[in-house]
PDB file of C-alpha atoms and ligand atoms in Angstrom:
ATOM      1  CA  MET A   1     110.350 102.034  81.514  1.00 97.00           C
ATOM      2  CA  LEU A   2     113.070 102.658  83.670  1.00 98.00           C
ATOM      3  CA  VAL A   3     112.192 102.802  87.284  1.00 98.00           C
ATOM      4  CA  VAL A   4     114.097 104.677  89.787  1.00 98.00           C
ATOM      5  CA  TYR A   5     114.422 103.331  93.069  1.00 98.00           C
ATOM      6  CA  SER A   6     116.831 103.381  96.396  1.00 98.00           C
ATOM      7  CA  ASP A   7     116.363 101.199  99.645  1.00 98.00           C
ATOM      8  CA  ILE A   8     117.151 104.108 101.551  1.00 98.00           C
ATOM      9  CA  HIS A   9     113.621 104.728 101.886  1.00 98.00           C
ATOM     10  CA  GLU A  10     113.188 101.644 104.471  1.00 98.00           C
ATOM     11  CA  THR A  11     115.156 103.966 107.147  1.00 96.00           C
ATOM     12  CA  HIS A  12     112.087 105.821 107.247  1.00 98.00           C
ATOM     13  CA  ALA A  13     109.385 103.757 109.051  1.00 97.00           C
ATOM     14  CA  PRO A  14     106.716 105.634 110.866  1.00 98.00           C
ATOM     15  CA  VAL A  15     104.726 103.777 113.369  1.00 97.00           C
ATOM     16  CA  TYR A  16     101.782 105.746 114.179  1.00 98.00           C
ATOM     17  CA  GLU A  17     100.168 108.973 113.539  1.00 98.00           C
ATOM     18  CA  LEU A  18      97.712 111.069 115.904  1.00 97.00           C
ATOM     19  CA  TYR A  19      94.192 111.374 114.234  1.00 95.00           C
ATOM     20  CA  GLU A  20      91.992 113.345 116.230  1.00 92.00           C
ATOM     21  CA  GLY A  21      94.299 113.134 119.180  1.00 91.00           C
ATOM     22  CA  ASN A  22      94.239 109.186 119.069  1.00 97.00           C
ATOM     23  CA  VAL A  23      96.872 106.997 118.254  1.00 97.00           C
ATOM     24  CA  VAL A  24      96.306 105.213 114.979  1.00 97.00           C
ATOM     25  CA  GLN A  25      98.676 103.197 113.016  1.00 98.00           C
ATOM     26  CA  HIS A  26     100.536 104.704 110.137  1.00 98.00           C
ATOM     27  CA  VAL A  27      99.738 103.586 106.558  1.00 98.00           C
ATOM     28  CA  GLU A  28     102.818 105.179 105.033  1.00 98.00           C
ATOM     29  CA  VAL A  29     104.902 102.423 105.448  1.00 98.00           C
ATOM     30  CA  PRO A  30     108.183 100.822 103.611  1.00 98.00           C
ATOM     31  CA  ASP A  31     106.263  97.737 102.439  1.00 98.00           C
ATOM     32  CA  ARG A  32     104.404  99.975 100.021  1.00 98.00           C
ATOM     33  CA  VAL A  33     107.478 100.738  97.797  1.00 98.00           C
ATOM     34  CA  GLU A  34     108.700  97.338  98.343  1.00 98.00           C
ATOM     35  CA  THR A  35     105.492  95.207  96.946  1.00 98.00           C
ATOM     36  CA  ILE A  36     105.716  97.825  93.890  1.00 98.00           C
ATOM     37  CA  ARG A  37     109.244  96.774  93.331  1.00 98.00           C
ATOM     38  CA  SER A  38     108.795  93.249  93.332  1.00 98.00           C
ATOM     39  CA  ALA A  39     105.812  93.401  91.229  1.00 98.00           C
ATOM     40  CA  LEU A  40     107.805  95.284  88.588  1.00 98.00           C
ATOM     41  CA  LYS A  41     111.029  93.600  88.717  1.00 95.00           C
ATOM     42  CA  ASP A  42     109.887  90.456  87.031  1.00 89.00           C
ATOM     43  CA  LEU A  43     107.673  92.141  84.465  1.00 94.00           C
ATOM     44  CA  PRO A  44     109.459  92.825  81.075  1.00 91.00           C
ATOM     45  CA  ASN A  45     110.096  96.375  80.043  1.00 94.00           C
ATOM     46  CA  PHE A  46     111.012  97.369  83.378  1.00 97.00           C
ATOM     47  CA  GLU A  47     114.251  98.341  84.509  1.00 97.00           C
ATOM     48  CA  ILE A  48     115.238  99.231  88.253  1.00 98.00           C
ATOM     49  CA  VAL A  49     118.015 101.852  88.445  1.00 98.00           C
ATOM     50  CA  GLU A  50     119.722 103.677  91.343  1.00 98.00           C
ATOM     51  CA  PRO A  51     119.114 107.269  91.884  1.00 98.00           C
ATOM     52  CA  ARG A  52     121.956 109.914  90.823  1.00 98.00           C
ATOM     53  CA  SER A  53     123.229 112.173  93.573  1.00 97.00           C
ATOM     54  CA  PHE A  54     122.520 115.896  93.351  1.00 98.00           C
ATOM     55  CA  SER A  55     123.651 118.924  95.408  1.00 96.00           C
ATOM     56  CA  ASP A  56     121.526 120.705  98.010  1.00 97.00           C
ATOM     57  CA  SER A  57     120.991 123.526  95.274  1.00 98.00           C
ATOM     58  CA  GLU A  58     117.970 121.496  93.385  1.00 98.00           C
ATOM     59  CA  LEU A  59     116.237 120.920  97.132  1.00 98.00           C
ATOM     60  CA  LEU A  60     116.679 124.354  98.041  1.00 98.00           C
ATOM     61  CA  SER A  61     115.235 125.672  94.820  1.00 98.00           C
ATOM     62  CA  ILE A  62     111.900 124.651  96.342  1.00 98.00           C
ATOM     63  CA  HIS A  63     112.466 124.510 100.154  1.00 98.00           C
ATOM     64  CA  GLU A  64     113.847 127.176 102.431  1.00 98.00           C
ATOM     65  CA  ASN A  65     117.231 126.392 104.074  1.00 98.00           C
ATOM     66  CA  ARG A  66     116.351 126.983 107.708  1.00 98.00           C
ATOM     67  CA  TYR A  67     113.341 124.120 107.244  1.00 98.00           C
ATOM     68  CA  LYS A  68     115.827 121.744 105.649  1.00 98.00           C
ATOM     69  CA  ASN A  69     118.378 122.246 108.388  1.00 98.00           C
ATOM     70  CA  TYR A  70     115.738 121.631 111.206  1.00 98.00           C
ATOM     71  CA  LEU A  71     114.623 118.576 109.516  1.00 98.00           C
ATOM     72  CA  ARG A  72     117.922 117.110 109.240  1.00 98.00           C
ATOM     73  CA  ALA A  73     118.942 118.380 112.639  1.00 97.00           C
ATOM     74  CA  GLN A  74     115.750 116.890 114.545  1.00 97.00           C
ATOM     75  CA  THR A  75     115.776 113.340 112.643  1.00 97.00           C
ATOM     76  CA  LYS A  76     119.297 112.978 113.997  1.00 94.00           C
ATOM     77  CA  SER A  77     118.185 113.203 117.521  1.00 91.00           C
ATOM     78  CA  VAL A  78     115.253 110.578 117.063  1.00 95.00           C
ATOM     79  CA  ARG A  79     117.023 107.461 118.683  1.00 87.00           C
ATOM     80  CA  SER A  80     114.483 104.793 117.828  1.00 84.00           C
ATOM     81  CA  GLY A  81     110.746 105.236 116.555  1.00 92.00           C
ATOM     82  CA  GLN A  82     109.282 108.371 116.085  1.00 97.00           C
ATOM     83  CA  ARG A  83     108.344 111.559 117.786  1.00 96.00           C
ATOM     84  CA  PHE A  84     106.538 114.651 116.214  1.00 97.00           C
ATOM     85  CA  ALA A  85     108.243 118.094 115.126  1.00 97.00           C
ATOM     86  CA  SER A  86     107.033 121.324 117.077  1.00 97.00           C
ATOM     87  CA  LEU A  87     107.891 123.666 114.140  1.00 98.00           C
ATOM     88  CA  TYR A  88     107.545 123.567 110.298  1.00 98.00           C
ATOM     89  CA  ILE A  89     104.764 121.227 110.579  1.00 98.00           C
ATOM     90  CA  GLN A  90     100.855 121.218 108.984  1.00 98.00           C
ATOM     91  CA  ASP A  91      99.119 118.164 111.049  1.00 98.00           C
ATOM     92  CA  SER A  92      99.776 115.610 113.517  1.00 98.00           C
ATOM     93  CA  TYR A  93     100.218 112.845 110.691  1.00 98.00           C
ATOM     94  CA  THR A  94     103.778 113.329 109.721  1.00 98.00           C
ATOM     95  CA  PRO A  95     106.218 112.082 112.413  1.00 98.00           C
ATOM     96  CA  LEU A  96     109.870 112.568 112.485  1.00 98.00           C
ATOM     97  CA  THR A  97     111.637 109.301 112.431  1.00 98.00           C
ATOM     98  CA  LYS A  98     115.584 108.613 112.474  1.00 96.00           C
ATOM     99  CA  GLY A  99     115.438 108.094 108.576  1.00 97.00           C
ATOM    100  CA  ALA A 100     112.936 110.626 107.710  1.00 98.00           C
ATOM    101  CA  TYR A 101     115.523 113.191 106.397  1.00 98.00           C
ATOM    102  CA  LYS A 102     117.785 110.927 104.406  1.00 98.00           C
ATOM    103  CA  ALA A 103     114.687 108.916 102.890  1.00 98.00           C
ATOM    104  CA  ALA A 104     112.968 112.102 101.974  1.00 98.00           C
ATOM    105  CA  ARG A 105     116.351 113.491 100.551  1.00 98.00           C
ATOM    106  CA  SER A 106     116.723 110.312  98.385  1.00 98.00           C
ATOM    107  CA  ALA A 107     113.047 110.372  97.343  1.00 99.00           C
ATOM    108  CA  ALA A 108     113.524 113.812  95.875  1.00 99.00           C
ATOM    109  CA  GLU A 109     117.014 112.309  94.034  1.00 99.00           C
ATOM    110  CA  CYS A 110     114.851 109.540  92.332  1.00 99.00           C
ATOM    111  CA  ALA A 111     112.349 112.499  91.262  1.00 99.00           C
ATOM    112  CA  LEU A 112     115.102 114.180  90.039  1.00 99.00           C
ATOM    113  CA  THR A 113     117.107 111.587  88.381  1.00 99.00           C
ATOM    114  CA  ALA A 114     113.773 110.479  86.468  1.00 99.00           C
ATOM    115  CA  ALA A 115     113.762 114.113  85.326  1.00 99.00           C
ATOM    116  CA  GLN A 116     117.234 113.994  84.171  1.00 98.00           C
ATOM    117  CA  LEU A 117     116.556 110.706  82.275  1.00 98.00           C
ATOM    118  CA  VAL A 118     113.674 112.677  80.376  1.00 98.00           C
ATOM    119  CA  LEU A 119     115.776 115.527  79.804  1.00 98.00           C
ATOM    120  CA  GLU A 120     118.244 112.902  78.362  1.00 98.00           C
ATOM    121  CA  GLY A 121     115.758 111.333  75.708  1.00 98.00           C
ATOM    122  CA  SER A 122     113.566 108.757  77.876  1.00 98.00           C
ATOM    123  CA  THR A 123     109.753 109.358  77.032  1.00 97.00           C
ATOM    124  CA  VAL A 124     108.790 108.026  80.491  1.00 98.00           C
ATOM    125  CA  VAL A 125     110.487 107.501  83.621  1.00 98.00           C
ATOM    126  CA  TYR A 126     109.065 106.350  86.708  1.00 98.00           C
ATOM    127  CA  ALA A 127     110.127 107.488  90.387  1.00 99.00           C
ATOM    128  CA  LEU A 128     109.386 104.760  92.740  1.00 98.00           C
ATOM    129  CA  SER A 129     109.753 107.070  95.505  1.00 98.00           C
ATOM    130  CA  ARG A 130     108.636 107.285  99.390  1.00 98.00           C
ATOM    131  CA  PRO A 131     107.861 109.357 101.572  1.00 99.00           C
ATOM    132  CA  PRO A 132     105.695 110.832  99.201  1.00 99.00           C
ATOM    133  CA  GLY A 133     105.828 114.626  98.407  1.00 99.00           C
ATOM    134  CA  HIS A 134     102.757 116.857  97.057  1.00 99.00           C
ATOM    135  CA  HIS A 135     101.627 117.959 100.474  1.00 99.00           C
ATOM    136  CA  ALA A 136     105.196 119.511 101.674  1.00 99.00           C
ATOM    137  CA  GLU A 137     105.269 123.110 101.303  1.00 99.00           C
ATOM    138  CA  THR A 138     108.352 125.178 100.789  1.00 98.00           C
ATOM    139  CA  GLU A 139     108.438 125.611 104.683  1.00 98.00           C
ATOM    140  CA  SER A 140     106.499 122.669 105.878  1.00 98.00           C
ATOM    141  CA  MET A 141     106.014 119.039 106.241  1.00 98.00           C
ATOM    142  CA  GLY A 142     102.544 117.631 106.284  1.00 98.00           C
ATOM    143  CA  GLY A 143     100.245 114.709 105.150  1.00 98.00           C
ATOM    144  CA  TYR A 144     103.123 112.029 105.275  1.00 98.00           C
ATOM    145  CA  CYS A 145     105.489 114.299 103.191  1.00 99.00           C
ATOM    146  CA  TYR A 146     108.944 116.237 103.825  1.00 99.00           C
ATOM    147  CA  PHE A 147     110.097 117.505 100.662  1.00 99.00           C
ATOM    148  CA  ASN A 148     108.059 117.848  97.552  1.00 99.00           C
ATOM    149  CA  ASN A 149     109.405 115.499  94.922  1.00 99.00           C
ATOM    150  CA  ALA A 150     107.328 116.163  92.216  1.00 99.00           C
ATOM    151  CA  ALA A 151     107.770 119.925  92.587  1.00 99.00           C
ATOM    152  CA  ILE A 152     111.592 119.645  92.557  1.00 99.00           C
ATOM    153  CA  ALA A 153     111.453 117.479  89.539  1.00 99.00           C
ATOM    154  CA  SER A 154     108.864 120.196  88.160  1.00 99.00           C
ATOM    155  CA  GLU A 155     111.330 123.160  88.745  1.00 98.00           C
ATOM    156  CA  TYR A 156     114.355 121.082  87.401  1.00 98.00           C
ATOM    157  CA  LEU A 157     112.547 120.344  84.289  1.00 98.00           C
ATOM    158  CA  SER A 158     111.080 123.996  83.998  1.00 98.00           C
ATOM    159  CA  LYS A 159     114.575 125.417  83.086  1.00 98.00           C
ATOM    160  CA  LYS A 160     114.174 123.651  79.526  1.00 98.00           C
ATOM    161  CA  GLY A 161     110.718 124.281  78.876  1.00 98.00           C
ATOM    162  CA  LYS A 162     107.077 124.519  80.160  1.00 98.00           C
ATOM    163  CA  VAL A 163     105.620 121.932  82.614  1.00 99.00           C
ATOM    164  CA  ALA A 164     102.226 120.752  83.422  1.00 99.00           C
ATOM    165  CA  ILE A 165     101.870 118.646  86.778  1.00 99.00           C
ATOM    166  CA  LEU A 166      99.031 116.419  86.751  1.00 99.00           C
ATOM    167  CA  ASP A 167      98.148 115.268  90.266  1.00 99.00           C
ATOM    168  CA  ILE A 168      95.946 112.064  90.482  1.00 99.00           C
ATOM    169  CA  ASP A 169      96.453 111.266  94.100  1.00 99.00           C
ATOM    170  CA  PHE A 170      92.882 111.231  96.226  1.00 99.00           C
ATOM    171  CA  HIS A 171      94.340 114.060  97.927  1.00 99.00           C
ATOM    172  CA  HIS A 172      94.752 117.648  96.806  1.00 99.00           C
ATOM    173  CA  GLY A 173      98.339 118.348  96.733  1.00 99.00           C
ATOM    174  CA  ASN A 174      98.333 121.732  98.902  1.00 99.00           C
ATOM    175  CA  GLY A 175     101.887 121.997  98.568  1.00 99.00           C
ATOM    176  CA  THR A 176     102.513 121.621  95.037  1.00 99.00           C
ATOM    177  CA  GLN A 177      99.698 124.262  94.457  1.00 99.00           C
ATOM    178  CA  GLN A 178     101.514 126.545  96.884  1.00 98.00           C
ATOM    179  CA  ILE A 179     104.863 126.393  95.350  1.00 99.00           C
ATOM    180  CA  PHE A 180     103.730 127.266  91.901  1.00 99.00           C
ATOM    181  CA  TYR A 181     100.522 129.239  92.735  1.00 99.00           C
ATOM    182  CA  ASP A 182     102.346 132.698  91.368  1.00 98.00           C
ATOM    183  CA  ARG A 183     103.752 130.977  88.420  1.00 98.00           C
ATOM    184  CA  ARG A 184     102.698 130.695  84.913  1.00 98.00           C
ATOM    185  CA  ASP A 185     105.594 128.601  83.639  1.00 98.00           C
ATOM    186  CA  VAL A 186     104.538 125.620  85.904  1.00 99.00           C
ATOM    187  CA  LEU A 187     100.736 124.572  85.573  1.00 99.00           C
ATOM    188  CA  TYR A 188      99.015 122.853  88.274  1.00 99.00           C
ATOM    189  CA  VAL A 189      96.011 120.275  87.708  1.00 99.00           C
ATOM    190  CA  SER A 190      94.643 118.171  90.372  1.00 99.00           C
ATOM    191  CA  LEU A 191      91.883 115.675  90.510  1.00 99.00           C
ATOM    192  CA  HIS A 192      90.939 114.952  94.149  1.00 99.00           C
ATOM    193  CA  ALA A 193      88.205 114.502  96.798  1.00 99.00           C
ATOM    194  CA  ASP A 194      86.239 117.148  97.984  1.00 98.00           C
ATOM    195  CA  PRO A 195      88.297 119.260 100.766  1.00 98.00           C
ATOM    196  CA  THR A 196      85.179 120.022 102.811  1.00 98.00           C
ATOM    197  CA  THR A 197      85.378 116.418 104.008  1.00 98.00           C
ATOM    198  CA  SER A 198      89.121 114.794 102.800  1.00 98.00           C
ATOM    199  CA  PHE A 199      92.469 116.036 103.886  1.00 98.00           C
ATOM    200  CA  PRO A 200      94.110 118.639 103.526  1.00 98.00           C
ATOM    201  CA  TYR A 201      90.725 120.215 104.221  1.00 98.00           C
ATOM    202  CA  LYS A 202      92.302 123.786 103.797  1.00 97.00           C
ATOM    203  CA  THR A 203      92.578 123.774 100.051  1.00 98.00           C
ATOM    204  CA  GLY A 204      91.805 122.239  96.751  1.00 98.00           C
ATOM    205  CA  PHE A 205      88.514 123.893  96.072  1.00 98.00           C
ATOM    206  CA  SER A 206      87.804 124.855  92.438  1.00 98.00           C
ATOM    207  CA  GLY A 207      88.034 128.603  93.204  1.00 98.00           C
ATOM    208  CA  GLU A 208      91.462 128.432  93.748  1.00 98.00           C
ATOM    209  CA  VAL A 209      93.061 129.150  90.660  1.00 98.00           C
ATOM    210  CA  GLY A 210      96.369 130.634  90.907  1.00 98.00           C
ATOM    211  CA  VAL A 211      97.371 134.336  91.805  1.00 98.00           C
ATOM    212  CA  GLY A 212      99.294 137.115  90.037  1.00 98.00           C
ATOM    213  CA  ALA A 213     101.234 135.990  87.182  1.00 98.00           C
ATOM    214  CA  GLY A 214      99.778 132.596  88.074  1.00 98.00           C
ATOM    215  CA  GLU A 215      96.350 133.287  87.747  1.00 98.00           C
ATOM    216  CA  GLY A 216      94.725 130.878  85.478  1.00 98.00           C
ATOM    217  CA  TYR A 217      97.362 128.281  85.776  1.00 99.00           C
ATOM    218  CA  THR A 218      96.014 126.232  88.719  1.00 99.00           C
ATOM    219  CA  HIS A 219      92.890 124.207  88.223  1.00 99.00           C
ATOM    220  CA  ASN A 220      91.367 121.953  90.865  1.00 99.00           C
ATOM    221  CA  PHE A 221      88.590 119.589  89.979  1.00 99.00           C
ATOM    222  CA  ILE A 222      86.962 117.795  92.812  1.00 98.00           C
ATOM    223  CA  VAL A 223      85.864 114.197  92.396  1.00 98.00           C
ATOM    224  CA  PRO A 224      82.818 112.907  94.404  1.00 98.00           C
ATOM    225  CA  ASN A 225      83.069 110.305  96.826  1.00 98.00           C
ATOM    226  CA  ASP A 226      82.385 106.641  95.569  1.00 98.00           C
ATOM    227  CA  SER A 227      83.332 107.614  91.901  1.00 98.00           C
ATOM    228  CA  THR A 228      83.761 105.086  89.528  1.00 98.00           C
ATOM    229  CA  LEU A 229      85.484 104.829  86.220  1.00 98.00           C
ATOM    230  CA  LEU A 230      83.075 106.527  84.114  1.00 98.00           C
ATOM    231  CA  GLY A 231      82.460 109.650  86.295  1.00 98.00           C
ATOM    232  CA  TYR A 232      86.096 109.799  86.862  1.00 98.00           C
ATOM    233  CA  GLN A 233      87.084 109.774  83.643  1.00 98.00           C
ATOM    234  CA  GLU A 234      84.585 112.380  82.818  1.00 98.00           C
ATOM    235  CA  ILE A 235      86.484 114.589  84.941  1.00 98.00           C
ATOM    236  CA  LEU A 236      89.971 113.415  83.693  1.00 99.00           C
ATOM    237  CA  THR A 237      89.066 114.272  80.087  1.00 98.00           C
ATOM    238  CA  LYS A 238      88.355 117.898  81.303  1.00 98.00           C
ATOM    239  CA  ALA A 239      91.657 118.361  83.267  1.00 99.00           C
ATOM    240  CA  LEU A 240      93.432 116.770  80.341  1.00 98.00           C
ATOM    241  CA  ASP A 241      92.178 119.231  78.207  1.00 98.00           C
ATOM    242  CA  LYS A 242      93.615 122.142  80.450  1.00 98.00           C
ATOM    243  CA  ILE A 243      96.725 120.465  79.999  1.00 99.00           C
ATOM    244  CA  ARG A 244      96.401 120.196  75.908  1.00 98.00           C
ATOM    245  CA  GLN A 245      95.626 124.021  75.960  1.00 98.00           C
ATOM    246  CA  TYR A 246      98.549 124.986  77.889  1.00 98.00           C
ATOM    247  CA  ASN A 247     101.037 122.676  75.499  1.00 98.00           C
ATOM    248  CA  PRO A 248     103.853 121.925  77.845  1.00 98.00           C
ATOM    249  CA  ALA A 249     107.267 120.305  76.947  1.00 98.00           C
ATOM    250  CA  TYR A 250     107.130 118.186  79.903  1.00 99.00           C
ATOM    251  CA  LEU A 251     104.355 116.234  82.186  1.00 99.00           C
ATOM    252  CA  VAL A 252     105.016 115.583  85.824  1.00 99.00           C
ATOM    253  CA  LEU A 253     102.425 112.889  87.271  1.00 99.00           C
ATOM    254  CA  SER A 254     101.603 112.774  90.675  1.00 99.00           C
ATOM    255  CA  LEU A 255     100.598 109.387  90.997  1.00 99.00           C
ATOM    256  CA  GLY A 256      98.219 107.951  93.898  1.00 99.00           C
ATOM    257  CA  PHE A 257      96.815 104.752  94.254  1.00 99.00           C
ATOM    258  CA  ASP A 258      94.686 105.729  97.111  1.00 98.00           C
ATOM    259  CA  THR A 259      92.045 106.212  94.721  1.00 99.00           C
ATOM    260  CA  TYR A 260      91.540 102.465  94.736  1.00 99.00           C
ATOM    261  CA  HIS A 261      88.159 101.303  96.135  1.00 98.00           C
ATOM    262  CA  ARG A 262      89.712  99.339  99.002  1.00 98.00           C
ATOM    263  CA  ASP A 263      92.158 102.009 100.102  1.00 98.00           C
ATOM    264  CA  PRO A 264      91.888 102.439 103.948  1.00 98.00           C
ATOM    265  CA  ILE A 265      91.771 106.307 103.803  1.00 98.00           C
ATOM    266  CA  GLY A 266      90.448 106.823 100.459  1.00 98.00           C
ATOM    267  CA  GLY A 267      87.012 107.189  99.494  1.00 98.00           C
ATOM    268  CA  PHE A 268      86.625 106.375  95.603  1.00 98.00           C
ATOM    269  CA  SER A 269      85.676 103.193  93.833  1.00 98.00           C
ATOM    270  CA  LEU A 270      88.378 102.760  91.034  1.00 98.00           C
ATOM    271  CA  GLN A 271      89.292  99.226  90.220  1.00 98.00           C
ATOM    272  CA  THR A 272      92.649  97.616  89.509  1.00 98.00           C
ATOM    273  CA  SER A 273      91.743  97.224  85.386  1.00 98.00           C
ATOM    274  CA  ASP A 274      90.467 101.013  85.848  1.00 98.00           C
ATOM    275  CA  PHE A 275      94.072 102.186  86.436  1.00 98.00           C
ATOM    276  CA  ALA A 276      95.125 100.867  83.043  1.00 98.00           C
ATOM    277  CA  ARG A 277      92.221 102.766  81.335  1.00 98.00           C
ATOM    278  CA  ILE A 278      93.089 105.774  83.207  1.00 98.00           C
ATOM    279  CA  SER A 279      96.923 105.718  82.306  1.00 98.00           C
ATOM    280  CA  ARG A 280      95.793 105.182  78.537  1.00 97.00           C
ATOM    281  CA  GLN A 281      93.987 108.270  78.714  1.00 98.00           C
ATOM    282  CA  ILE A 282      96.886 110.301  80.240  1.00 98.00           C
ATOM    283  CA  ASN A 283      99.219 108.701  77.844  1.00 97.00           C
ATOM    284  CA  GLU A 284      97.270 109.971  74.930  1.00 97.00           C
ATOM    285  CA  LEU A 285      98.745 113.430  75.548  1.00 98.00           C
ATOM    286  CA  GLU A 286     102.037 112.076  74.155  1.00 97.00           C
ATOM    287  CA  ILE A 287     104.330 114.561  76.328  1.00 98.00           C
ATOM    288  CA  PRO A 288     107.572 113.207  77.927  1.00 98.00           C
ATOM    289  CA  THR A 289     106.505 112.227  81.265  1.00 98.00           C
ATOM    290  CA  VAL A 290     107.891 111.835  84.815  1.00 98.00           C
ATOM    291  CA  ILE A 291     105.711 109.825  86.996  1.00 98.00           C
ATOM    292  CA  VAL A 292     106.435 110.445  90.695  1.00 99.00           C
ATOM    293  CA  GLN A 293     104.902 107.903  93.298  1.00 99.00           C
ATOM    294  CA  GLU A 294     102.505 109.823  95.932  1.00 99.00           C
ATOM    295  CA  GLY A 295     100.017 107.986  98.016  1.00 99.00           C
ATOM    296  CA  GLY A 296      98.086 104.448  97.847  1.00 99.00           C
ATOM    297  CA  TYR A 297      97.880 102.268 101.013  1.00 98.00           C
ATOM    298  CA  PHE A 298      95.936  99.104 100.350  1.00 98.00           C
ATOM    299  CA  ILE A 299      99.288  96.991 100.331  1.00 98.00           C
ATOM    300  CA  PRO A 300      98.086  93.639  99.177  1.00 98.00           C
ATOM    301  CA  ASP A 301      96.863  95.218  95.846  1.00 98.00           C
ATOM    302  CA  LEU A 302      99.304  98.059  95.380  1.00 98.00           C
ATOM    303  CA  GLY A 303     101.843  95.895  93.244  1.00 98.00           C
ATOM    304  CA  SER A 304      98.995  94.703  90.593  1.00 98.00           C
ATOM    305  CA  ASN A 305      97.563  98.303  90.599  1.00 98.00           C
ATOM    306  CA  ALA A 306     101.127  99.985  89.734  1.00 98.00           C
ATOM    307  CA  ALA A 307     101.588  97.087  87.261  1.00 98.00           C
ATOM    308  CA  ALA A 308      98.340  98.011  85.518  1.00 98.00           C
ATOM    309  CA  PHE A 309      98.860 101.548  85.346  1.00 98.00           C
ATOM    310  CA  LEU A 310     102.505 101.588  84.442  1.00 98.00           C
ATOM    311  CA  SER A 311     102.235  98.630  81.734  1.00 95.00           C
ATOM    312  CA  GLU A 312     100.249 100.961  79.465  1.00 88.00           C
ATOM    313  CA  TYR A 313     103.075 103.370  79.568  1.00 87.00           C
ATOM    314  CA  ALA A 314     105.756 100.548  79.116  1.00 78.00           C
ATOM    315  CA  ARG A 315     104.463  99.971  75.467  1.00 72.00           C
ATOM    316  CA  ARG A 316     105.747 103.333  74.456  1.00 66.00           C
TER     317      ARG A 316
HETATM  318  N1  Q9C B   1      94.141 108.186 109.918  1.00 91.92           N
HETATM  319  C1  Q9C B   1      99.089 111.035 101.148  1.00 91.92           C
HETATM  320  O1  Q9C B   1      98.440 110.325 100.449  1.00 91.92           O
HETATM  321  N2  Q9C B   1      94.922 111.979 106.917  1.00 91.92           N
HETATM  322  N3  Q9C B   1      99.007 111.728 101.982  1.00 91.92           N
HETATM  323  C2  Q9C B   1      95.095 110.686 107.673  1.00 91.92           C
HETATM  324  C3  Q9C B   1      93.857 108.795 108.428  1.00 91.92           C
HETATM  325  C4  Q9C B   1      96.226 112.304 106.268  1.00 91.92           C
HETATM  326  C5  Q9C B   1      97.714 111.427 102.651  1.00 91.92           C
HETATM  327  C6  Q9C B   1      93.983 110.342 108.360  1.00 91.92           C
HETATM  328  C7  Q9C B   1      96.233 111.750 104.782  1.00 91.92           C
HETATM  329  C8  Q9C B   1      97.492 112.151 104.035  1.00 91.92           C
HETATM  330  C9  Q9C B   1     100.386 111.382 100.146  1.00 91.92           C
HETATM  331 ZN1   ZN B   2      97.023 110.817  98.971  1.00 91.92          ZN
END
């Protein structure tokens, strides 16, 4: 399996977030991706490749130009450490660092490269990207995300055929949902924690099903807190049925490991070996797939969780 990775992400190293106004240590740190990379690099069947470069047009097919320019200009003026933007921001969890723009742009290029490789005939490619993307909306950063990597890759693939996005991060992908809410050529299916009590709070309820031409092309499945594999897989089966009915040419998987039982900000009870079972079930779809890394914050076990999940795919 090809793994698209760039070390540019390291220039984005958030230090703290403001949670309910209090300074809390940031969990979306460079070590996340580094620990996954070192777990995969010695395994057979994995090959790490650099992202290709893309012009701004792919990024601008999803994000507003003024938001992109704002992010670039604002990060330039960060000297060291971090600060918070005043505009185009959803929450107080998503700081500007000196490297945020470059890292986010590179993460989008990782996802785009993975999409291009799938169009060139790879059955599955993994974008080992950070910062994550699924909370980023057309014109705002939020939930540790700046550009929506999975949405940018999906838009790119959608020129060649119908795309289904399956989002299995612990949190609802409000950005991805917003971006494709009125479209039927990209299906959005998400499994996540109850937004009544979990981030992003505002969206992800089961009554949100899309609008206009997109009505019926968004599906939100709420997974109860403390769910273990059995309960999780029951809901996953329903989500996969929606994807089968849609019959897409491509699958984009927004993959979060914050569903792990030891995750510091998650609330499900999945174990390392469960990730292999879950990926086997998704793999049964047999659709050419771009996997995009989203959340997952328990660093000591991130490498084994990623290896458990991806090794099932690497057999393909
Ligand atoms: N102090 C992703 O997983 N809530 N984003 C933070 C913890 C924000 C998660 C509260 C969670 C955002 C990509
Ligand atoms: Zn998450």
